[in-house]
Each structure stands twice: as C-alpha cells, then as structure tokens.
Short mmCIF file of C-alpha atoms in Angstrom, two decimals:
data_model
loop_
_atom_site.label_atom_id
_atom_site.label_comp_id
_atom_site.label_asym_id
_atom_site.label_seq_id
_atom_site.Cartn_x
_atom_site.Cartn_y
_atom_site.Cartn_z
CA MET A 944 95.81 116.57 60.87
CA LYS A 945 98.82 115.00 58.49
CA TYR A 946 100.93 112.20 59.92
CA ILE A 947 104.55 111.21 59.12
CA SER A 948 104.63 107.39 57.97
CA HIS A 949 107.75 105.04 58.10
CA PHE A 950 109.22 101.83 58.50
CA HIS A 951 112.50 100.84 60.18
CA THR A 952 114.66 98.60 58.73
CA GLY A 953 116.90 95.87 61.21
CA GLY A 954 118.46 92.81 60.93
CA VAL A 955 117.43 89.56 62.66
CA PRO A 956 119.25 88.40 64.26
CA GLY A 957 121.07 91.45 66.27
CA ARG A 958 119.66 94.60 64.74
CA HIS A 959 122.70 94.39 62.35
CA GLU A 960 123.35 95.58 58.58
CA ILE A 961 120.12 94.06 56.90
CA ASP A 962 122.10 91.98 54.16
CA GLU A 963 121.65 88.48 52.95
CA THR A 964 122.91 86.88 56.41
CA GLN A 965 120.03 88.37 58.00
CA GLU A 966 116.97 86.05 58.43
CA LEU A 967 114.66 89.07 56.79
CA TYR A 968 115.42 89.97 53.10
CA TYR A 969 114.45 93.44 52.74
CA PRO A 970 114.97 93.58 48.90
CA ALA A 971 111.65 91.59 48.73
CA ILE A 972 110.17 93.59 51.98
CA MET A 973 111.09 96.63 50.01
CA GLN A 974 109.15 95.77 46.91
CA ALA A 975 106.29 94.63 48.83
CA ILE A 976 106.12 97.85 50.55
CA VAL A 977 106.34 100.17 47.08
CA LYS A 978 103.53 97.78 46.17
CA THR A 979 100.87 98.71 49.09
CA GLY A 980 101.49 102.54 47.36
CA PHE A 981 103.82 103.72 50.75
CA LYS A 982 105.23 107.29 50.15
CA GLY A 983 106.51 108.03 53.33
CA PHE A 984 110.24 107.39 55.35
CA VAL A 985 112.53 104.51 55.60
CA ALA A 986 114.88 104.96 58.34
CA GLN A 987 117.81 102.75 58.83
CA GLU A 988 117.79 101.35 62.31
CA PHE A 989 121.29 99.19 62.82
CA ILE A 990 124.11 98.45 64.65
CA PRO A 991 126.78 98.02 62.19
CA ALA A 992 129.02 94.80 62.60
CA ARG A 993 131.67 95.44 60.03
CA ALA A 994 134.65 97.83 60.92
CA ASN A 995 133.71 100.11 57.72
CA LYS A 996 130.26 101.24 59.37
CA LEU A 997 129.91 104.05 56.24
CA THR A 998 130.27 101.20 53.52
CA SER A 999 126.98 99.23 56.11
CA LEU A 1000 125.19 102.38 56.14
CA GLN A 1001 125.36 102.87 52.16
CA GLN A 1002 124.49 99.23 51.89
CA GLY A 1003 121.10 99.61 53.47
CA ILE A 1004 120.61 102.84 51.55
CA THR A 1005 121.00 101.13 48.22
CA ILE A 1006 118.76 97.69 49.11
CA CYS A 1007 116.20 100.32 50.70
CA ASP A 1008 116.27 102.99 47.66
CA ILE A 1009 114.06 101.48 45.40
#
C-alpha cells in the first residue's frame, strides 16, 4: 500500500504567516526537509494576520517551494 506523506506549516505563535516574525524559521526548515530526500507535499496551514490574505499565501508558497 502506498502512503501519501506531507508536512504542515504553521507560524508560532498564533499559526500566522510563516515569515521572519515567527519563532520557527521555515526557509531553514524546508532546506532540512529537502536534505532528507522528501518528495511529498507541504500544506499551508495558517490564519493570515495581514489584510491582503493572498499576499500572505503567496509568501508562504514562495518560502516552501524549494
């Protein structure tokens, strides 16, 4: 049986944008995930804090698309 594996992103604290204002630094996290050979999916799981929610989503996609 084949399993679908994935990671979820989420800002800490508050599950907001995964940018430099959060405790977790996703550019480094994504690089570490790539080094494992992972080829699965990354899900954006966040509550946008900015007025322009699509800009927040695009930023998250850019950070995780490596």
